[in-house]
Amino acid sequence: MSRPHLETHLRAKVASGGKLLVPYLMAGQSDDWLDTVQALAEAGADAIEIGLPFSDPIMDGPVIQQAAVVALERGTTPESALRELATLDLDIPLVVMTYYNLIFRAGHDRFAGRLAEVGVSGCILPDLSLEEMDDWGRAASAAGVDTVLLVAPSTSVERAQMICDRSRGFLYAVGRMGVTGERAEISHQVAEVVEKVKPLTTLPVCVGVGVSNPAQAAQVTGLADGAVVGSALVRRLLEGAGPEGAASFIASLRHAIDQRG
Amino acid sequence: MTAPTQSMGNPSSEGWFGDFGGRFVPEPLMPACLELEAAFTDAWADPAFHAEFESVLSSFGGRPTPVSECLRLSEELGIRLLLKREDLAHTGSHKINNVIGQALLTKRMGKTKMIAETGAGQHGVASATAAALLGLECTVYMGEVDTKRQALNVFRMELLGAKVHPVTSGSRTLKDAVNEAMRTWVAEVDDTHYCLGSVMGPHPFPWMVREFQSILGREARGQCEKILGDVPDYVVACVGGGSNAAGIFSGFANSRAQLIGVEALGGAAIASGIPGVLHGMMSQLLQDEAGQINEAHSISAGLDYPGIGPEHAHLAATGRATYATAGDDEVLDALQRLSRTEGIIPALEPAHALAWIINEAGRAIPTGSTVLLNMSGRGDKDVAQVREILQAKGLYQ
Ligand SMILES: Cc1ncc(COP(=O)(O)O)c(C=O)c1O
């Protein structure tokens, strides 16, 4: 399992003039979710975010909530998801996205160690604030796992600087004030938040929350280094798109992004 | 038996009561939490804000509420039982204290809308009331299960001009209503204040809500000193999130009184919980091996919560307060017994605290003890449900 490391991989791609595409799916949301991960990698993803289902996902809208319900009903646990991920043969990095209680319950060192063992090199915990992340941050860096932090439209420049300094892997720019979900239009807040953080960091900046289709992905990567696409993909998977449908959707985003570049 | 005394002080600058509390919210909400903390700190240091808060609570909210002696039940139990009558406050529960404080703060922050979660509907009704009084827009998130259990409270909120948003995610009860209110807050934080209904959630809520509720504890302390010439031996309150308990405990924490919180047996975060993070706070939570939150189950919608306010987790850890449980059947008995002996129909929530007292009088509570029960709300909202249950059990035709 010599998957490339998250930050190294993404920085290299951006340095070579490329734009980043990071799809998200929920671990265990269907029987063939592992095949889907593989298919996304082949369709042009630069990294893949794997959601570990949590019972109370306060940063997620109805689509990802539904995926979590399905995954939990299928018996998915953090450990079962990680065990399955370990079996994948991928040449792009994986990032886990979940809520802090699952990590706190497992124990910081144990969880960080497990991520490293199964070849996950990044972690996003939206409800772990900058103020409360010290213990996890120590365990994650000791295990060589990047903790990706969020900056929001509401974040002040001073806070954004502190967040940029602590973030690893990439910087997750929340593209609008709201929870995950598809939106008809890209918010004007995307440009504002990207302009706010760009002078503060050399990390790749990826915009997530609300990026729903190829045109929007192209629009967002015109401003930032990359796009995270969650609900639009997860909805298709919930509707039964399967690995092939997922791959063709991600390929369409890839094409739109590269076309523009 | 002497209880350790310890006043309920302020949390640390990051909102910790010992090992519990903190601020575990997504970054989009952090600025709002920081803004709220600054606004509350400023308001609470302002005598004009206190004056307005107290004046609204007396001219509109019905404060101070009395302390009543339970003469007949006391005799039956062999103790001296007093009730702090929050059931007589406007809207029928202690929830009015908190919402008046937060609604005034909403206006002070220049916001025009409030959102709130509700379980039993009491906090929702209180929020809708405060919003109507102060001219704020109000939307209340309520689990779909609870909108059915408490249909009349849905109507009350709507009469008061609030929108009620049934929540269909998860267990469709209080915990999911909080999730949905938080999600909405993320999107609408610019002009919207989240009026949380208990001493839970991210800092500064647990501290702020306790401070707004401490008015009832201060009153009760003075009233007990007049009636008993002393503090009571026991101060007992039901605990959902823990706001009525925090309010009354805060008046007695620095005294010799024993503080007892009573949780619903199926939602006992202290007895059966494990430390974890939910709804922005580190506290004791009902959860499984992997850290998924378990649903609470109780006859009382107001106590159907898998967590507990962080300060209670701290009071339990230090031993300053003790937490017990009461089951549905003994709660129903307690409700009927108080109704018949004292002419007071309690809400199902404080009936939990009463059930514990009835069970323990002459046991954990020595005969002759003085006991203050926080009668956090009246039973009007529950009578239809109680009638149905009693009919189903064949105890009422
Ligand atoms: C009358 C009454 N008491 C108690 C509670 C529980 O809340 P808390 O523990 O915050 O006092 C409720 C909640 O709805 C209630 O309506």
XYZ file of C-alpha atoms and ligand atoms in Angstrom:
674
model
C 0.000 0.000 0.000
C 2.330 2.746 -1.076
C -0.310 5.351 -1.687
C 1.112 8.839 -2.083
C 0.884 11.149 0.904
C -1.908 13.707 0.820
C -0.089 17.017 1.041
C 2.912 15.942 -1.047
C 0.676 14.627 -3.783
C -1.619 17.649 -3.956
C 1.203 20.206 -3.785
C 2.983 18.449 -6.650
C -0.103 18.511 -8.823
C -0.728 22.202 -8.149
C 2.969 23.014 -8.746
C 2.717 21.416 -12.158
C -0.173 23.713 -13.021
C -2.957 21.208 -12.426
C -6.262 21.723 -10.659
C -7.515 19.368 -7.957
C -10.683 17.326 -7.962
C -11.592 15.669 -4.668
C -14.800 13.611 -4.669
C -16.483 12.485 -1.471
C -18.467 9.350 -0.814
C -19.762 7.634 2.278
C -18.064 4.437 3.368
C -20.548 1.583 3.305
C -23.297 3.465 1.507
C -23.679 0.541 -0.912
C -22.325 -2.965 -1.403
C -20.005 -1.779 -4.148
C -18.645 1.318 -2.441
C -15.065 0.049 -2.648
C -15.418 -0.498 -6.385
C -16.735 3.044 -6.549
C -13.620 4.369 -4.812
C -11.485 2.549 -7.334
C -13.577 3.858 -10.224
C -13.323 7.446 -8.956
C -9.554 7.166 -8.860
C -9.505 5.942 -12.441
C -11.908 8.705 -13.524
C -9.453 11.411 -12.552
C -9.816 12.138 -8.831
C -6.683 13.601 -7.235
C -7.652 12.382 -3.789
C -10.816 10.840 -2.366
C -12.646 11.810 0.779
C -14.187 8.871 2.562
C -16.997 9.710 4.948
C -17.240 7.527 8.035
C -20.915 7.543 8.977
C -21.877 9.251 12.256
C -25.318 9.255 13.846
C -25.481 13.047 14.224
C -23.768 14.794 11.310
C -24.442 18.479 12.022
C -22.425 19.809 9.089
C -24.321 17.691 6.544
C -27.472 18.304 4.554
C -30.168 15.735 3.718
C -28.254 13.799 1.023
C -25.186 12.990 3.091
C -27.370 12.429 6.163
C -29.274 9.843 4.153
C -26.056 8.168 3.047
C -24.987 7.971 6.693
C -28.286 6.368 7.652
C -27.917 3.799 4.859
C -24.304 3.062 5.783
C -25.122 2.665 9.475
C -28.063 0.405 8.663
C -25.698 -1.724 6.612
C -23.625 -2.148 9.760
C -20.738 0.108 8.813
C -18.414 1.008 11.664
C -15.248 3.114 11.525
C -13.206 -0.052 11.885
C -15.092 -2.021 9.224
C -14.672 0.855 6.774
C -10.961 1.210 7.456
C -10.394 -2.528 7.173
C -12.022 -2.511 3.751
C -10.065 0.533 2.605
C -6.841 -1.270 3.437
C -7.544 -3.748 0.657
C -7.587 -1.120 -2.110
C -4.762 -0.669 -4.560
C -4.732 3.053 -5.380
C -2.226 5.576 -6.635
C -3.940 8.583 -5.075
C -4.243 9.557 -1.403
C -7.302 8.968 0.779
C -8.732 11.374 3.339
C -11.240 10.373 5.973
C -14.010 12.816 6.843
C -16.067 12.244 9.945
C -17.106 13.705 13.277
C -14.928 13.978 16.325
C -16.842 11.690 18.671
C -15.855 8.617 16.675
C -12.199 9.529 17.110
C -12.512 10.495 20.744
C -14.258 7.206 21.448
C -11.593 5.141 19.704
C -8.753 7.109 21.291
C -6.612 9.653 19.457
C -3.461 7.575 19.133
C -5.256 4.395 18.276
C -7.351 6.049 15.582
C -4.446 7.974 14.061
C -2.421 4.775 14.072
C -5.193 2.863 12.329
C -5.497 5.522 9.620
C -1.780 5.268 8.944
C -1.894 1.457 8.928
C -4.636 1.310 6.324
C -3.014 3.942 4.148
C -5.213 6.948 4.885
C -3.015 10.033 5.004
C -5.535 12.748 5.809
C -8.425 13.458 8.136
C -11.160 16.100 8.192
C -13.167 16.589 11.378
C -15.548 19.483 10.826
C -16.698 19.708 14.426
C -13.212 19.719 15.930
C -12.493 23.415 16.316
C -9.061 24.987 16.196
C -9.341 25.592 19.950
C -9.944 21.920 20.759
C -7.670 20.153 18.281
C -4.383 19.950 20.198
C -4.671 16.342 21.380
C -5.844 15.004 18.043
C -3.329 17.172 16.183
C -0.434 15.679 18.166
C -1.601 12.114 17.609
C -2.206 12.711 13.907
C 1.172 14.256 13.224
C 2.901 11.517 15.188
C 1.201 8.990 12.880
C 1.948 11.035 9.766
C -1.712 11.868 9.123
C -2.573 15.328 7.761
C -5.427 17.152 9.506
C -7.261 19.293 6.978
C -8.911 22.342 8.564
C -11.856 24.409 7.404
C -12.055 28.130 6.782
C -15.540 29.618 6.396
C -16.875 32.812 4.874
C -17.517 33.960 8.452
C -13.925 33.340 9.614
C -11.962 36.499 10.423
C -8.581 37.056 8.764
C -6.800 36.609 12.109
C -8.515 33.263 12.720
C -7.967 32.242 9.108
C -4.238 32.816 9.576
C -4.159 30.536 12.628
C -6.145 27.907 10.769
C -3.871 28.081 7.724
C -0.853 27.639 9.991
C -2.302 24.475 11.552
C -3.885 22.893 8.479
C -2.078 20.088 6.664
C -2.813 18.348 3.380
C -4.855 21.169 1.970
C -7.049 23.975 3.198
C -10.776 23.311 2.989
C -12.523 26.546 2.049
C -16.220 26.305 2.869
C -17.855 27.815 -0.200
C -20.968 29.131 1.464
C -22.554 29.518 4.859
C -24.505 26.323 5.109
C -24.335 22.575 5.356
C -23.365 20.196 2.571
C -25.797 19.937 -0.306
C -26.256 20.747 -3.967
C -26.992 24.323 -4.936
C -28.208 25.883 -8.173
C -25.476 28.486 -8.144
C -22.003 29.063 -6.800
C -22.126 31.594 -3.991
C -20.305 34.910 -4.229
C -18.805 33.807 -0.912
C -16.467 31.422 -2.748
C -14.472 34.269 -4.237
C -14.443 36.098 -0.912
C -13.212 33.175 1.126
C -10.563 32.219 -1.453
C -9.289 35.793 -1.657
C -9.132 35.867 2.125
C -7.005 32.725 2.500
C -4.798 32.785 -0.595
C -2.375 35.409 0.777
C -2.163 33.476 4.060
C -0.946 30.074 2.927
C 0.963 28.089 0.340
C -1.251 25.054 0.957
C -3.529 24.027 -1.893
C -6.951 25.590 -1.312
C -9.947 23.416 -2.203
C -13.503 24.691 -2.149
C -16.250 22.437 -0.883
C -19.953 22.669 0.096
C -22.301 23.353 -2.770
C -20.176 22.370 -5.803
C -22.727 20.404 -7.806
C -21.938 20.088 -11.522
C -19.187 20.392 -14.155
C -19.778 24.097 -14.807
C -19.598 24.887 -11.111
C -16.466 22.783 -10.664
C -14.834 24.710 -13.497
C -15.970 28.001 -12.031
C -14.626 27.158 -8.571
C -11.266 25.905 -9.815
C -10.938 29.143 -11.735
C -10.689 30.788 -8.317
C -9.091 28.128 -6.131
C -6.719 25.171 -6.498
C -9.406 22.567 -6.351
C -12.972 21.485 -5.769
C -14.489 19.000 -3.317
C -17.665 17.399 -4.628
C -19.837 15.527 -2.132
C -23.637 15.640 -2.240
C -23.904 15.672 -6.039
C -21.977 12.400 -6.203
C -23.534 10.836 -3.103
C -27.025 11.545 -4.440
C -26.209 9.778 -7.693
C -24.885 6.820 -5.734
C -28.003 6.729 -3.546
C -30.039 6.700 -6.745
C -28.101 3.651 -7.893
C -25.550 5.147 -10.288
C -23.020 2.533 -9.186
C -19.273 2.697 -9.822
C -19.771 3.370 -13.534
C -22.235 6.200 -13.087
C -19.972 7.710 -10.414
C -16.979 7.457 -12.694
C -18.717 9.102 -15.613
C -19.923 11.963 -13.396
C -16.430 12.527 -12.006
C -14.944 12.262 -15.486
C -17.321 15.006 -16.635
C -16.141 17.229 -13.801
C -12.506 16.410 -14.586
C -13.047 17.338 -18.187
C -14.744 20.636 -17.352
C -11.991 21.567 -14.897
C -9.122 20.716 -17.256
C -10.827 22.335 -20.224
C -10.891 25.609 -18.414
C -7.242 25.406 -17.233
C -24.082 13.555 56.177
C -22.394 16.741 55.013
C -22.163 17.624 51.361
C -19.087 19.378 50.056
C -19.905 22.970 49.251
C -18.621 24.534 46.123
C -20.085 27.406 44.187
C -20.920 26.917 40.543
C -18.245 29.174 39.113
C -17.649 30.389 35.610
C -16.152 28.010 33.069
C -12.631 28.481 31.721
C -12.083 30.950 28.908
C -12.659 28.133 26.405
C -15.833 27.061 28.166
C -14.655 24.097 30.239
C -16.171 22.967 33.529
C -13.379 20.625 34.571
C -13.168 17.976 31.860
C -16.496 18.891 30.264
C -17.774 21.595 27.962
C -15.672 23.317 25.328
C -16.735 24.376 21.878
C -16.934 21.630 19.245
C -18.629 23.300 16.315
C -17.872 23.568 12.601
C -15.765 26.575 11.714
C -18.672 28.473 10.100
C -20.282 28.639 13.571
C -17.180 29.512 15.585
C -17.394 33.237 14.869
C -21.039 33.189 15.990
C -20.124 31.425 19.241
C -17.360 33.943 19.871
C -19.697 36.836 19.079
C -22.334 35.437 21.400
C -19.827 34.959 24.193
C -18.683 38.569 23.852
C -22.244 39.868 23.670
C -23.380 37.896 26.711
C -20.300 38.813 28.749
C -20.912 42.463 27.965
C -24.640 42.318 28.673
C -24.233 40.379 31.893
C -21.833 43.024 33.189
C -24.339 45.748 32.345
C -26.743 46.685 35.173
C -29.184 48.053 32.593
C -29.443 44.618 30.968
C -30.056 42.951 34.334
C -32.695 45.528 35.135
C -34.500 44.938 31.860
C -34.235 41.137 32.224
C -35.676 41.237 35.730
C -38.351 43.739 34.873
C -39.634 41.679 31.929
C -39.602 38.555 34.072
C -41.640 40.232 36.794
C -44.092 42.278 34.728
C -44.565 39.652 32.001
C -43.094 36.381 33.232
C -44.817 36.187 36.610
C -41.688 36.261 38.755
C -40.959 35.716 41.518
C -42.680 32.363 41.638
C -43.688 31.183 45.123
C -42.375 28.304 47.178
C -45.236 26.102 48.366
C -45.236 23.640 51.230
C -46.712 20.233 50.465
C -48.556 19.646 53.695
C -50.386 16.421 52.979
C -47.701 14.680 50.946
C -45.058 15.700 53.474
C -47.003 14.005 56.202
C -47.387 10.845 54.140
C -43.676 10.741 53.349
C -42.352 11.786 56.739
C -40.308 14.643 55.307
C -40.889 18.363 54.849
C -41.376 18.895 51.114
C -41.300 22.324 49.474
C -41.918 23.116 45.828
C -40.342 25.957 43.875
C -43.296 26.793 41.679
C -41.872 27.328 38.185
C -45.126 25.809 36.965
C -46.659 29.183 37.808
C -44.306 31.150 35.573
C -45.708 32.422 32.277
C -45.960 29.628 29.677
C -45.963 27.100 32.492
C -42.308 26.319 33.065
C -38.878 27.651 33.959
C -38.065 27.871 30.244
C -39.363 31.451 30.157
C -36.357 32.689 32.198
C -33.863 31.566 29.601
C -35.792 32.706 26.546
C -36.412 36.207 27.871
C -32.673 36.499 28.482
C -31.753 35.203 25.048
C -34.424 37.195 23.225
C -33.206 40.410 24.863
C -29.683 39.432 23.879
C -30.800 38.732 20.307
C -32.061 42.293 20.037
C -28.942 43.654 21.679
C -26.855 41.854 19.024
C -28.987 43.470 16.323
C -30.424 40.178 15.107
C -34.046 39.893 14.017
C -34.710 36.161 14.070
C -34.532 33.355 16.579
C -34.497 29.649 15.971
C -35.003 27.112 18.728
C -35.230 23.361 19.223
C -37.851 21.813 21.397
C -38.633 18.405 22.868
C -41.768 18.621 24.988
C -42.618 21.878 23.304
C -42.130 23.960 26.441
C -38.983 25.647 25.218
C -40.570 26.123 21.807
C -43.658 27.743 23.313
C -41.490 29.902 25.546
C -39.303 30.936 22.585
C -42.354 31.762 20.484
C -43.705 33.798 23.387
C -40.514 35.785 23.884
C -40.268 36.357 20.138
C -43.828 37.652 20.007
C -43.177 39.936 22.954
C -40.048 41.421 21.451
C -41.045 41.408 17.797
C -38.637 38.736 16.591
C -39.268 36.145 13.905
C -39.183 32.637 15.338
C -38.825 29.147 13.877
C -38.926 26.119 16.138
C -37.412 22.751 15.210
C -39.231 19.811 16.721
C -38.793 16.094 16.138
C -41.717 14.637 14.242
C -42.349 12.124 17.031
C -42.643 15.003 19.480
C -44.932 17.057 17.233
C -47.349 14.144 17.575
C -46.830 13.602 21.308
C -47.236 17.322 21.928
C -49.636 18.401 19.197
C -51.242 21.106 21.315
C -47.900 22.777 21.897
C -47.383 22.888 18.125
C -50.671 24.759 17.868
C -49.670 27.094 20.706
C -46.426 27.993 18.965
C -48.271 28.669 15.745
C -50.857 30.800 17.564
C -47.949 32.799 18.924
C -46.777 33.457 15.389
C -43.878 31.015 15.233
C -43.183 28.533 12.456
C -42.823 24.926 13.562
C -40.499 22.799 11.480
C -41.005 19.042 12.015
C -37.672 17.199 11.948
C -37.724 13.844 10.192
C -34.077 12.846 10.487
C -32.624 10.331 12.949
C -34.795 9.397 15.916
C -37.107 12.379 15.193
C -36.864 13.613 18.765
C -35.015 16.308 20.684
C -31.499 15.308 19.657
C -32.415 15.545 15.982
C -34.201 18.840 16.534
C -30.923 20.208 17.935
C -29.025 18.874 14.897
C -31.445 20.570 12.533
C -31.425 23.852 14.431
C -27.615 23.860 14.316
C -27.628 23.166 10.585
C -30.003 26.046 10.050
C -27.938 28.296 12.265
C -24.900 27.666 10.045
C -26.824 28.984 7.045
C -28.605 31.882 8.714
C -26.178 33.041 11.354
C -26.003 36.582 9.948
C -29.386 37.679 11.212
C -30.378 34.704 13.375
C -29.709 33.785 16.973
C -29.975 30.164 18.051
C -31.943 30.209 21.281
C -30.794 26.910 22.810
C -33.154 25.626 25.446
C -30.905 24.106 28.057
C -27.468 24.224 29.652
C -25.931 22.346 26.749
C -24.282 22.940 23.418
C -21.070 24.832 22.748
C -19.691 27.517 25.055
C -21.143 30.014 25.994
C -24.571 28.314 26.040
C -24.152 26.079 29.121
C -22.862 29.015 31.131
C -25.244 31.610 29.725
C -28.378 29.500 30.154
C -27.377 28.675 33.733
C -26.917 32.355 34.452
C -30.366 33.170 33.051
C -31.881 30.342 35.106
C -30.001 31.251 38.274
C -32.741 33.760 39.026
C -34.933 30.896 40.208
C -32.203 29.521 42.448
C -31.562 32.905 44.047
C -35.263 33.383 44.714
C -35.588 29.893 46.162
C -32.632 30.405 48.485
C -34.214 33.522 49.957
C -37.627 31.888 50.181
C -36.250 28.792 51.934
C -34.423 30.941 54.423
C -37.711 32.684 55.233
C -39.755 29.498 55.482
C -37.196 27.122 57.009
C -34.779 29.602 58.537
C -32.149 27.543 56.755
C -31.310 25.905 53.451
C -33.120 22.617 52.793
C -31.265 19.355 53.373
C -31.946 18.302 49.785
C -32.475 20.217 46.569
C -33.926 17.952 43.898
C -34.565 18.663 40.207
C -35.220 16.695 37.053
C -32.507 16.764 34.389
C -32.984 16.658 30.649
C -30.274 18.992 29.417
C -30.182 20.294 32.946
C -31.327 23.923 32.903
C -33.895 23.906 35.668
C -31.505 21.858 37.784
C -28.620 24.219 37.071
C -30.816 27.173 37.989
C -31.858 25.793 41.330
C -28.482 24.189 42.157
C -26.744 27.504 41.569
C -28.686 29.002 44.472
C -27.506 26.307 46.891
C -24.168 25.040 45.592
C -22.259 27.040 48.185
C -24.414 25.706 51.020
C -24.618 22.409 52.850
C -27.656 21.296 50.821
C -27.328 18.011 48.969
C -27.980 18.512 45.278
C -29.776 15.702 43.453
C -30.517 15.585 39.738
C -33.005 13.002 38.482
C -32.771 11.733 34.926
C -35.188 9.551 33.026
C -34.136 5.915 33.338
C -33.974 5.607 29.533
C -31.945 8.782 29.144
C -29.535 8.591 32.029
C -26.396 10.256 30.732
C -24.664 10.256 34.114
C -25.584 6.711 35.148
C -25.117 5.057 31.743
C -23.193 7.599 29.684
C -19.622 7.758 28.509
C -17.652 10.952 27.839
C -17.934 12.140 24.265
C -18.787 15.032 21.975
C -22.256 15.888 20.693
C -23.980 19.169 19.875
C -20.849 21.180 20.395
C -19.944 19.962 23.871
C -17.889 17.346 25.652
C -20.135 15.634 28.159
C -21.503 12.304 29.318
C -23.399 10.711 26.429
C -25.377 7.574 25.672
C -23.383 6.001 22.869
C -22.291 2.657 21.490
C -18.860 1.046 21.200
C -18.024 2.950 18.031
C -19.208 6.329 19.302
C -22.589 6.448 17.579
C -25.101 8.278 19.750
C -27.892 6.128 21.165
C -31.456 7.301 21.365
C -32.947 8.088 24.738
C -36.344 6.625 25.625
C -38.691 8.085 28.144
C -42.325 8.863 28.705
C -41.309 12.506 28.853
C -40.306 14.265 25.655
C -38.430 16.881 27.688
C -36.061 14.278 29.132
C -35.537 12.289 25.924
C -31.987 13.460 25.465
C -28.907 11.215 25.258
C -26.608 13.784 26.849
C -26.525 16.194 29.741
C -25.171 19.692 30.192
C -21.401 19.670 30.765
C -21.572 21.409 34.119
C -23.693 18.548 35.441
C -21.128 16.037 34.202
C -18.597 18.091 36.128
C -20.729 18.334 39.282
C -21.160 14.562 39.125
C -17.421 14.018 38.673
C -16.561 16.221 41.653
C -19.340 14.717 43.760
C -20.958 18.088 44.471
C -24.197 16.824 42.962
C -25.562 13.297 42.725
C -27.627 11.975 39.840
C -30.368 9.382 40.124
C -32.981 7.982 37.770
C -36.733 7.395 37.703
C -38.667 5.006 35.462
C -41.897 5.672 33.573
C -44.266 3.815 35.915
C -43.128 5.452 39.128
C -43.283 8.797 37.347
C -46.930 8.233 36.441
C -47.671 7.321 40.055
C -45.900 10.422 41.317
C -47.801 12.649 38.919
C -51.147 11.292 40.106
C -50.174 11.409 43.725
C -49.143 15.057 43.719
C -52.294 15.947 41.830
C -54.484 14.322 44.461
C -52.636 15.333 47.599
C -51.610 18.879 46.728
C -53.822 20.088 43.899
C -50.863 20.507 41.579
C -50.620 18.571 38.314
C -46.910 18.439 37.589
C -45.339 18.066 34.160
C -43.896 14.616 33.483
C -40.362 16.006 33.776
C -40.483 17.222 37.404
C -42.638 14.169 38.206
C -39.334 12.277 37.752
C -37.763 14.256 40.557
C -40.838 13.714 42.693
C -40.793 9.970 41.985
C -37.249 9.796 43.318
C -38.237 11.691 46.449
C -41.235 9.412 47.033
C -39.021 6.331 46.610
C -36.258 7.560 48.826
C -38.178 9.255 51.635
C -37.245 7.328 54.748
C -34.402 5.646 52.851
C -31.702 7.790 51.206
C -33.638 10.822 52.477
C -33.831 10.407 56.260
C -37.221 10.947 57.850
C -37.594 14.529 58.996
C -35.408 15.973 56.222
C -36.299 19.176 54.465
C -36.511 18.747 50.698
C -36.897 21.398 48.013
C -38.177 20.134 44.682
C -37.956 22.349 41.641
C -41.448 22.068 40.141
C -40.108 22.983 36.733
C -43.414 22.947 34.878
C -47.104 22.274 34.972
C -48.734 19.169 33.611
C -51.256 20.703 31.209
C -49.153 19.741 28.201
C -49.047 16.130 29.375
C -52.592 15.360 30.485
C -53.776 13.988 27.132
C -50.770 11.649 26.934
C -51.142 10.575 30.555
C -54.831 9.839 30.054
C -54.043 7.652 27.054
C -51.381 5.731 28.944
C -53.619 5.200 31.960
C -56.422 4.038 29.676
C -54.099 1.645 27.903
C -53.043 0.217 31.252
C -56.681 -0.149 32.249
C -56.166 2.321 35.106
C -58.640 4.860 33.770
C -61.882 4.313 31.909
C -41.257 21.285 32.600
C -39.908 20.858 32.124
N -38.981 20.521 33.020
C -37.754 20.121 32.649
C -37.401 20.015 31.324
C -36.041 19.494 30.981
O -35.143 20.500 30.623
P -33.980 20.962 31.585
O -33.269 19.756 32.055
O -33.138 21.839 30.747
O -34.569 21.709 32.714
C -38.328 20.373 30.340
C -37.972 20.285 28.931
O -38.711 20.403 28.027
C -39.615 20.799 30.762
O -40.552 21.137 29.869
